[in-house]
Amino acid sequence: MGKTLLQAHILLCLTSQLCAAFSMSTPSFSNPKGCGAKPYEKKNVAILGCGGYLGAMAYGYLQRAGSLYGTGIAGLKSPRSITATAIGSMNLNSVLGKHFVLAQADESFVKLTDMTSCESIATRLQGMDAVIMCTRFGLENRPVTANTYEKTPNDKTKEFYMDKPARSSIAMEDSMEYSHMLVDNTLEACKMVGIQHVVVVETDSQFDRAAEVTASNIDKLNAAGIAYTYVRPQGELKNFRDHTYIKGIQQHMTVSKSDFSANTAGSTQSIYREDLSAMMVQSLISLDWTQSRCLDVHSDGELADNLKTADRPDTQWCMNSAVYGKVLEQLN
């Protein structure tokens, strides 16, 4: 009898320790309806334009989310970076190493893609469940990386960045027509491989302040027949100085559902790219993938101290991300 009680006590202690460890590694969400609703069903996510700072930050947050239970983000086959050339991979890894404490994406997670071919894009999206992309990409003329999709040794292509290159030294160009081609081809490829959800951030205003593109972009998404979350930042995007994932979210955001066809006046309050990238990742965790929505995002200024988490950084994919989780879950 005494031995049985001792064994029961040991089992109870082990169970308590496991529960404590589990709670330490599980982010706290109130009622997610996205992939966080069924965290055991891991979802694979691809991102276009990871050589850009916004895309690279989203990749880094996805990578961290995939390492924690409770997010529903897969960490074995994704996140997958879609770039045109090896320079996109180099820029991605420079951001990961600096802002995510020596993180990296090896060649198995980076797919060099001929973005002029829907079939090439579809091949790279095989096995993915969701895609993150933008509406206007920064572009750079580059030679096609050897032993990829070149037809001759002198073939050229355009590397594409979400939304601006990670390095200011890059000679970037802007072409609305080429960006439209990238979006159209990607949506067609998503249809071909059965992508469940796309997160699209509107970046046209970062290149052309007078651009009114929301209605046409929404028409494209509706025509594709894929459920989407269309994120429309109301304000100029800027970088937060010396940001790391440990610093986490810096701004409180107001997020509201918008009329799908409306073009609204922009805000004068800037939005940090680091926070916007976290919002994009959080939308996959919190929002129902079967529904489509257009979201206006406004910055309310710096995040109040009483909203910041006291949890250890190694237990969170992004410090203070629960703030965005609560904001988004109210929209389900």
PDB file of C-alpha atoms in Angstrom, residues 136-289:
ATOM      1  CA  ARG A 136       4.000  46.289 -54.362  1.00  0.00           C
ATOM      2  CA  PHE A 137       7.546  44.992 -54.282  1.00  0.00           C
ATOM      3  CA  GLY A 138      10.889  46.750 -54.387  1.00  0.00           C
ATOM      4  CA  LEU A 139      12.843  45.388 -57.363  1.00  0.00           C
ATOM      5  CA  GLU A 140      16.506  44.909 -58.246  1.00  0.00           C
ATOM      6  CA  ASN A 141      18.023  43.710 -61.527  1.00  0.00           C
ATOM      7  CA  ARG A 142      20.084  40.577 -60.883  1.00  0.00           C
ATOM      8  CA  PRO A 143      21.637  37.708 -62.874  1.00  0.00           C
ATOM      9  CA  VAL A 144      19.751  34.447 -62.511  1.00  0.00           C
ATOM     10  CA  THR A 145      21.536  32.292 -59.928  1.00  0.00           C
ATOM     11  CA  ALA A 146      23.509  29.494 -61.604  1.00  0.00           C
ATOM     12  CA  ASN A 147      21.974  26.017 -61.762  1.00  0.00           C
ATOM     13  CA  THR A 148      18.452  27.205 -61.010  1.00  0.00           C
ATOM     14  CA  TYR A 149      16.118  28.214 -63.850  1.00  0.00           C
ATOM     15  CA  GLU A 150      18.488  30.002 -66.254  1.00  0.00           C
ATOM     16  CA  LYS A 151      18.358  29.142 -69.957  1.00  0.00           C
ATOM     17  CA  THR A 152      21.676  30.827 -70.802  1.00  0.00           C
ATOM     18  CA  PRO A 153      24.603  31.887 -68.563  1.00  0.00           C
ATOM     19  CA  ASN A 154      23.746  35.556 -69.099  1.00  0.00           C
ATOM     20  CA  ASP A 155      20.061  35.427 -68.135  1.00  0.00           C
ATOM     21  CA  LYS A 156      18.785  38.289 -65.984  1.00  0.00           C
ATOM     22  CA  THR A 157      15.794  38.584 -63.664  1.00  0.00           C
ATOM     23  CA  LYS A 158      14.446  40.887 -60.965  1.00  0.00           C
ATOM     24  CA  GLU A 159      14.850  40.149 -57.272  1.00  0.00           C
ATOM     25  CA  PHE A 160      11.735  41.295 -55.430  1.00  0.00           C
ATOM     26  CA  TYR A 161      11.573  42.647 -51.900  1.00  0.00           C
ATOM     27  CA  MET A 162       8.743  43.064 -49.383  1.00  0.00           C
ATOM     28  CA  ASP A 163       8.513  46.051 -49.319  1.00  0.00           C
ATOM     29  CA  LYS A 164      11.996  47.568 -49.403  1.00  0.00           C
ATOM     30  CA  PRO A 165      15.389  45.806 -49.432  1.00  0.00           C
ATOM     31  CA  ALA A 166      16.911  44.990 -46.064  1.00  0.00           C
ATOM     32  CA  ARG A 167      20.097  46.840 -47.096  1.00  0.00           C
ATOM     33  CA  SER A 168      19.908  50.508 -48.058  1.00  0.00           C
ATOM     34  CA  SER A 169      22.871  50.086 -50.423  1.00  0.00           C
ATOM     35  CA  ILE A 170      20.750  48.114 -52.911  1.00  0.00           C
ATOM     36  CA  ALA A 171      19.869  50.057 -56.074  1.00  0.00           C
ATOM     37  CA  MET A 172      16.127  49.501 -55.918  1.00  0.00           C
ATOM     38  CA  GLU A 173      13.660  50.243 -58.680  1.00  0.00           C
ATOM     39  CA  ASP A 174       9.893  50.387 -58.729  1.00  0.00           C
ATOM     40  CA  SER A 175       7.570  48.981 -61.385  1.00  0.00           C
ATOM     41  CA  MET A 176       3.862  48.815 -60.675  1.00  0.00           C
ATOM     42  CA  GLU A 177       3.386  46.618 -63.753  1.00  0.00           C
ATOM     43  CA  TYR A 178       6.002  44.077 -62.642  1.00  0.00           C
ATOM     44  CA  SER A 179       4.534  43.964 -59.120  1.00  0.00           C
ATOM     45  CA  HIS A 180       1.090  43.353 -60.603  1.00  0.00           C
ATOM     46  CA  MET A 181       2.539  40.478 -62.610  1.00  0.00           C
ATOM     47  CA  LEU A 182       4.061  38.997 -59.436  1.00  0.00           C
ATOM     48  CA  VAL A 183       0.736  39.218 -57.605  1.00  0.00           C
ATOM     49  CA  ASP A 184      -1.285  37.801 -60.520  1.00  0.00           C
ATOM     50  CA  ASN A 185       1.091  34.874 -61.076  1.00  0.00           C
ATOM     51  CA  THR A 186       1.253  34.088 -57.360  1.00  0.00           C
ATOM     52  CA  LEU A 187      -2.538  34.046 -56.967  1.00  0.00           C
ATOM     53  CA  GLU A 188      -2.845  31.752 -59.982  1.00  0.00           C
ATOM     54  CA  ALA A 189      -0.195  29.440 -58.487  1.00  0.00           C
ATOM     55  CA  CYS A 190      -2.021  29.476 -55.130  1.00  0.00           C
ATOM     56  CA  LYS A 191      -5.156  28.268 -56.918  1.00  0.00           C
ATOM     57  CA  MET A 192      -3.188  25.544 -58.684  1.00  0.00           C
ATOM     58  CA  VAL A 193      -1.859  24.017 -55.449  1.00  0.00           C
ATOM     59  CA  GLY A 194      -4.864  24.635 -53.195  1.00  0.00           C
ATOM     60  CA  ILE A 195      -3.519  27.277 -50.809  1.00  0.00           C
ATOM     61  CA  GLN A 196      -6.051  27.714 -47.987  1.00  0.00           C
ATOM     62  CA  HIS A 197      -5.395  31.340 -47.026  1.00  0.00           C
ATOM     63  CA  VAL A 198      -3.353  34.319 -48.169  1.00  0.00           C
ATOM     64  CA  VAL A 199      -2.303  37.295 -46.060  1.00  0.00           C
ATOM     65  CA  VAL A 200      -1.755  40.345 -48.260  1.00  0.00           C
ATOM     66  CA  VAL A 201      -0.324  43.600 -46.936  1.00  0.00           C
ATOM     67  CA  GLU A 202      -0.928  46.703 -49.049  1.00  0.00           C
ATOM     68  CA  THR A 203       2.402  48.396 -49.711  1.00  0.00           C
ATOM     69  CA  ASP A 204       1.626  50.591 -52.743  1.00  0.00           C
ATOM     70  CA  SER A 205       1.509  53.765 -50.653  1.00  0.00           C
ATOM     71  CA  GLN A 206       5.139  53.210 -49.633  1.00  0.00           C
ATOM     72  CA  PHE A 207       6.097  53.785 -53.291  1.00  0.00           C
ATOM     73  CA  ASP A 208       3.312  56.102 -54.445  1.00  0.00           C
ATOM     74  CA  ARG A 209       1.553  58.168 -51.784  1.00  0.00           C
ATOM     75  CA  ALA A 210      -1.339  58.886 -54.145  1.00  0.00           C
ATOM     76  CA  ALA A 211      -1.948  55.241 -55.080  1.00  0.00           C
ATOM     77  CA  GLU A 212      -5.560  54.081 -54.813  1.00  0.00           C
ATOM     78  CA  VAL A 213      -5.364  50.364 -55.377  1.00  0.00           C
ATOM     79  CA  THR A 214      -7.428  48.715 -52.663  1.00  0.00           C
ATOM     80  CA  ALA A 215     -10.517  48.093 -54.794  1.00  0.00           C
ATOM     81  CA  SER A 216      -8.580  46.537 -57.702  1.00  0.00           C
ATOM     82  CA  ASN A 217      -6.487  44.387 -55.340  1.00  0.00           C
ATOM     83  CA  ILE A 218      -9.597  43.115 -53.571  1.00  0.00           C
ATOM     84  CA  ASP A 219     -11.187  42.321 -56.950  1.00  0.00           C
ATOM     85  CA  LYS A 220      -8.158  40.171 -57.812  1.00  0.00           C
ATOM     86  CA  LEU A 221      -8.379  38.299 -54.520  1.00  0.00           C
ATOM     87  CA  ASN A 222     -12.106  37.686 -54.875  1.00  0.00           C
ATOM     88  CA  ALA A 223     -11.623  36.452 -58.445  1.00  0.00           C
ATOM     89  CA  ALA A 224      -8.963  34.002 -57.255  1.00  0.00           C
ATOM     90  CA  GLY A 225     -11.499  32.395 -54.912  1.00  0.00           C
ATOM     91  CA  ILE A 226      -9.002  32.014 -52.046  1.00  0.00           C
ATOM     92  CA  ALA A 227      -9.868  33.190 -48.532  1.00  0.00           C
ATOM     93  CA  TYR A 228      -7.702  36.146 -47.591  1.00  0.00           C
ATOM     94  CA  THR A 229      -6.751  38.691 -44.960  1.00  0.00           C
ATOM     95  CA  TYR A 230      -6.000  42.028 -46.630  1.00  0.00           C
ATOM     96  CA  VAL A 231      -3.995  44.292 -44.317  1.00  0.00           C
ATOM     97  CA  ARG A 232      -4.022  48.007 -45.139  1.00  0.00           C
ATOM     98  CA  PRO A 233      -1.554  50.031 -43.020  1.00  0.00           C
ATOM     99  CA  GLN A 234      -2.784  53.584 -42.494  1.00  0.00           C
ATOM    100  CA  GLY A 235       0.533  55.376 -42.149  1.00  0.00           C
ATOM    101  CA  GLU A 236       4.073  55.423 -43.463  1.00  0.00           C
ATOM    102  CA  LEU A 237       6.165  52.355 -42.628  1.00  0.00           C
ATOM    103  CA  LYS A 238       9.452  52.850 -40.808  1.00  0.00           C
ATOM    104  CA  ASN A 239      11.970  50.700 -38.935  1.00  0.00           C
ATOM    105  CA  PHE A 240      12.430  50.584 -35.175  1.00  0.00           C
ATOM    106  CA  ARG A 241      16.065  51.245 -34.338  1.00  0.00           C
ATOM    107  CA  ASP A 242      18.106  48.218 -33.189  1.00  0.00           C
ATOM    108  CA  HIS A 243      15.051  45.993 -32.943  1.00  0.00           C
ATOM    109  CA  THR A 244      15.262  42.344 -31.814  1.00  0.00           C
ATOM    110  CA  TYR A 245      12.504  39.825 -31.125  1.00  0.00           C
ATOM    111  CA  ILE A 246      13.300  40.219 -27.415  1.00  0.00           C
ATOM    112  CA  LYS A 247      12.132  43.841 -27.560  1.00  0.00           C
ATOM    113  CA  GLY A 248       8.953  42.644 -29.232  1.00  0.00           C
ATOM    114  CA  ILE A 249       5.985  44.791 -30.179  1.00  0.00           C
ATOM    115  CA  GLN A 250       6.484  48.515 -29.660  1.00  0.00           C
ATOM    116  CA  GLN A 251       3.172  50.046 -30.763  1.00  0.00           C
ATOM    117  CA  HIS A 252      -0.440  49.525 -29.850  1.00  0.00           C
ATOM    118  CA  MET A 253      -2.586  49.075 -32.949  1.00  0.00           C
ATOM    119  CA  THR A 254      -6.222  49.755 -33.723  1.00  0.00           C
ATOM    120  CA  VAL A 255      -7.474  47.196 -36.241  1.00  0.00           C
ATOM    121  CA  SER A 256     -10.892  47.538 -37.843  1.00  0.00           C
ATOM    122  CA  LYS A 257     -12.762  45.743 -40.582  1.00  0.00           C
ATOM    123  CA  SER A 258     -13.152  47.962 -43.606  1.00  0.00           C
ATOM    124  CA  ASP A 259     -15.425  48.225 -46.614  1.00  0.00           C
ATOM    125  CA  PHE A 260     -13.718  46.102 -49.264  1.00  0.00           C
ATOM    126  CA  SER A 261     -13.994  48.775 -51.935  1.00  0.00           C
ATOM    127  CA  ALA A 262     -13.141  51.867 -49.898  1.00  0.00           C
ATOM    128  CA  ASN A 263      -9.946  53.873 -50.268  1.00  0.00           C
ATOM    129  CA  THR A 264      -9.447  55.787 -47.030  1.00  0.00           C
ATOM    130  CA  ALA A 265      -7.144  58.649 -46.131  1.00  0.00           C
ATOM    131  CA  GLY A 266      -3.840  57.620 -44.615  1.00  0.00           C
ATOM    132  CA  SER A 267      -2.809  58.381 -41.041  1.00  0.00           C
ATOM    133  CA  THR A 268       0.057  60.658 -40.081  1.00  0.00           C
ATOM    134  CA  GLN A 269       1.171  58.166 -37.379  1.00  0.00           C
ATOM    135  CA  SER A 270       3.983  55.937 -38.650  1.00  0.00           C
ATOM    136  CA  ILE A 271       3.849  52.170 -38.250  1.00  0.00           C
ATOM    137  CA  TYR A 272       6.906  50.101 -37.424  1.00  0.00           C
ATOM    138  CA  ARG A 273       7.625  47.353 -39.942  1.00  0.00           C
ATOM    139  CA  GLU A 274       8.582  45.061 -37.066  1.00  0.00           C
ATOM    140  CA  ASP A 275       5.119  45.468 -35.531  1.00  0.00           C
ATOM    141  CA  LEU A 276       3.305  45.100 -38.860  1.00  0.00           C
ATOM    142  CA  SER A 277       5.164  41.848 -39.583  1.00  0.00           C
ATOM    143  CA  ALA A 278       4.146  40.503 -36.165  1.00  0.00           C
ATOM    144  CA  MET A 279       0.544  41.519 -36.907  1.00  0.00           C
ATOM    145  CA  MET A 280       0.645  39.521 -40.158  1.00  0.00           C
ATOM    146  CA  VAL A 281       1.839  36.403 -38.348  1.00  0.00           C
ATOM    147  CA  GLN A 282      -0.655  36.890 -35.515  1.00  0.00           C
ATOM    148  CA  SER A 283      -3.496  37.126 -38.041  1.00  0.00           C
ATOM    149  CA  LEU A 284      -2.751  33.562 -39.169  1.00  0.00           C
ATOM    150  CA  ILE A 285      -2.882  32.359 -35.560  1.00  0.00           C
ATOM    151  CA  SER A 286      -5.970  34.310 -34.489  1.00  0.00           C
ATOM    152  CA  LEU A 287      -8.289  34.775 -37.483  1.00  0.00           C
ATOM    153  CA  ASP A 288     -10.556  32.219 -39.153  1.00  0.00           C
ATOM    154  CA  TRP A 289      -8.877  30.993 -42.353  1.00  0.00           C
TER     155      TRP A 289
END
